[in-house]
GROMACS .gro file of C-alpha atoms in nm:
model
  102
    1UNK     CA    1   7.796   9.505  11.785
    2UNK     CA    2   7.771   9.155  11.877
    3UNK     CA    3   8.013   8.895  11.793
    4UNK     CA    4   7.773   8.696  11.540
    5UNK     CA    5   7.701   9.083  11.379
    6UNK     CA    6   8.095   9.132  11.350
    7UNK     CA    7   8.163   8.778  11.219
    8UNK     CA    8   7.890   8.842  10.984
    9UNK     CA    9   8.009   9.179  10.863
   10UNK     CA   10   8.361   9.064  10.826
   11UNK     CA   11   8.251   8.774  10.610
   12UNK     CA   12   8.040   9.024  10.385
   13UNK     CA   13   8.370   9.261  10.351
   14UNK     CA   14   8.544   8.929  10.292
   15UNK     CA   15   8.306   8.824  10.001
   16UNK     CA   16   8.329   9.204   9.862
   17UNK     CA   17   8.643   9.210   9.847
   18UNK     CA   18   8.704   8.845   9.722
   19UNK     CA   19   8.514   8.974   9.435
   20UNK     CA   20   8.723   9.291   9.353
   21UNK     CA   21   9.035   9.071   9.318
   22UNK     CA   22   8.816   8.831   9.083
   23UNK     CA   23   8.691   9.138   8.870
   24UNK     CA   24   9.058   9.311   8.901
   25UNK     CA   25   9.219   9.017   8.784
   26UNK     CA   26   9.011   9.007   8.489
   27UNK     CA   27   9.084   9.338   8.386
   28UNK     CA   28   9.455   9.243   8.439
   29UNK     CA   29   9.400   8.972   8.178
   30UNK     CA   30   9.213   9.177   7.984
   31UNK     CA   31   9.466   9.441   7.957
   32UNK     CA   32   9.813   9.159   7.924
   33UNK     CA   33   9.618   9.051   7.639
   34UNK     CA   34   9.599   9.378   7.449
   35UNK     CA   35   9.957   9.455   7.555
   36UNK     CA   36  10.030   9.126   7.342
   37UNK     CA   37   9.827   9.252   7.060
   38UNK     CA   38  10.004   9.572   7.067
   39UNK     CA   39  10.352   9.417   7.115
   40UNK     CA   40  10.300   9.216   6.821
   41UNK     CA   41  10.224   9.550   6.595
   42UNK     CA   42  10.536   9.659   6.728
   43UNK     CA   43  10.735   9.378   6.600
   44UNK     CA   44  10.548   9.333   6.243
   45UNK     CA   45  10.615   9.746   6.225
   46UNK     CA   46  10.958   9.721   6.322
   47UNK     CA   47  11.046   9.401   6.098
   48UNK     CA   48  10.837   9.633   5.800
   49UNK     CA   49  11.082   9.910   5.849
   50UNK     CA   50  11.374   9.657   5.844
   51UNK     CA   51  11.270   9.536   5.560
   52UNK     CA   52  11.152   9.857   5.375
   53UNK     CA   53  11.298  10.122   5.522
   54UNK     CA   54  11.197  10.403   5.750
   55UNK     CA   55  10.898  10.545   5.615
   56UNK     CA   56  10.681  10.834   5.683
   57UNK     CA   57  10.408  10.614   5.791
   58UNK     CA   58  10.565  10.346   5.940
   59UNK     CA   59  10.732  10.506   6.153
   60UNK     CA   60  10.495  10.714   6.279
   61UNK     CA   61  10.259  10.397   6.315
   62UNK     CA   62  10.531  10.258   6.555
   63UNK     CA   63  10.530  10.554   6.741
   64UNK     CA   64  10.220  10.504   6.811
   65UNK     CA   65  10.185  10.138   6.869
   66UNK     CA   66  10.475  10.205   7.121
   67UNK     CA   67  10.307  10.490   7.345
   68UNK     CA   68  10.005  10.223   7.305
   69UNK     CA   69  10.179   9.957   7.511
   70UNK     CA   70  10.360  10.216   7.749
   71UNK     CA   71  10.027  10.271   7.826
   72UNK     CA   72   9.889   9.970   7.885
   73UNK     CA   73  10.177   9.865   8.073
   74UNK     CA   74  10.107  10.145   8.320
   75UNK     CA   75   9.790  10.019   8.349
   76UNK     CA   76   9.869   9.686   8.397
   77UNK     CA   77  10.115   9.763   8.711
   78UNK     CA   78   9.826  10.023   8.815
   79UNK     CA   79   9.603   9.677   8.797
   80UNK     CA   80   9.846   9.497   8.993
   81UNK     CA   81   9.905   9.731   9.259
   82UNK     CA   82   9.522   9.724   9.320
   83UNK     CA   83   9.498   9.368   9.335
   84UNK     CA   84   9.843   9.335   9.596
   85UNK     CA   85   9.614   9.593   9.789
   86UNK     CA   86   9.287   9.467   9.809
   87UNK     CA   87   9.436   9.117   9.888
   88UNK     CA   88   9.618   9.278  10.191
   89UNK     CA   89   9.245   9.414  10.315
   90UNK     CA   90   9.134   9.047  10.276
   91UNK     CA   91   9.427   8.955  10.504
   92UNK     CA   92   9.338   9.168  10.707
   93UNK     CA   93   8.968   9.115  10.731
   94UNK     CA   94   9.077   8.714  10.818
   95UNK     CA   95   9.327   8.812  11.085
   96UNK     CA   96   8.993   8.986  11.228
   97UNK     CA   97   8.788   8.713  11.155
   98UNK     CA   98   9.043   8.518  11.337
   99UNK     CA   99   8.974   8.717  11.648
  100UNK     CA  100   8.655   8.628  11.633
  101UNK     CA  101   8.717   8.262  11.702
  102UNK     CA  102   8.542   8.159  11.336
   0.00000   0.00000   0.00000
């Protein structure tokens, strides 16, 4: 492969990968945003059951709400782990392109 064929390759992974973190990142804000949503159940349920009492319901309500955001918090750290990643493969691709001399 010629240099102009590598340089061009590289710059192709480069763009693919510049557009996993953009699509990545919006899934992270995507998901932080429901996280918020479901935080926000939390509180009302747990200020409810202040307020009223533990009931049957309620309770079970913020049981749910609270595996809900364990969940999403996973997948929010899952999100970010992918992101840390595919930036290192686009430091890697410029240390290549680097090489190149462009």
């Amino acid at each position: 492969m010629g240099q102009t064929e590598r340089r061009d390759t590289l710059l192709a992974r480069r763009l693919d990968l510049v557009a996993t973190v953009s699509a990545l990142t919006s899934e992270a804000q995507r998901l932080n945003q429901k996280l918020s949503g479901i935080e926000m159940d939390v509180l009302r349920l747990e200020l409810e059951i202040g307020r009223s009492g533990p009931n049957v319901q309620l309770v079970r309500d913020l049981h749910e709400a609270e595996e809900s955001a364990a969940a999403l918090r996973h997948a929010c750290t899952t999100c970010e782990e992918r992101i840390a990643a595919t930036e290192g493969d686009i430091d890697d691709v410029d240390r290549c392109l680097a090489e190149t001399g462009n």
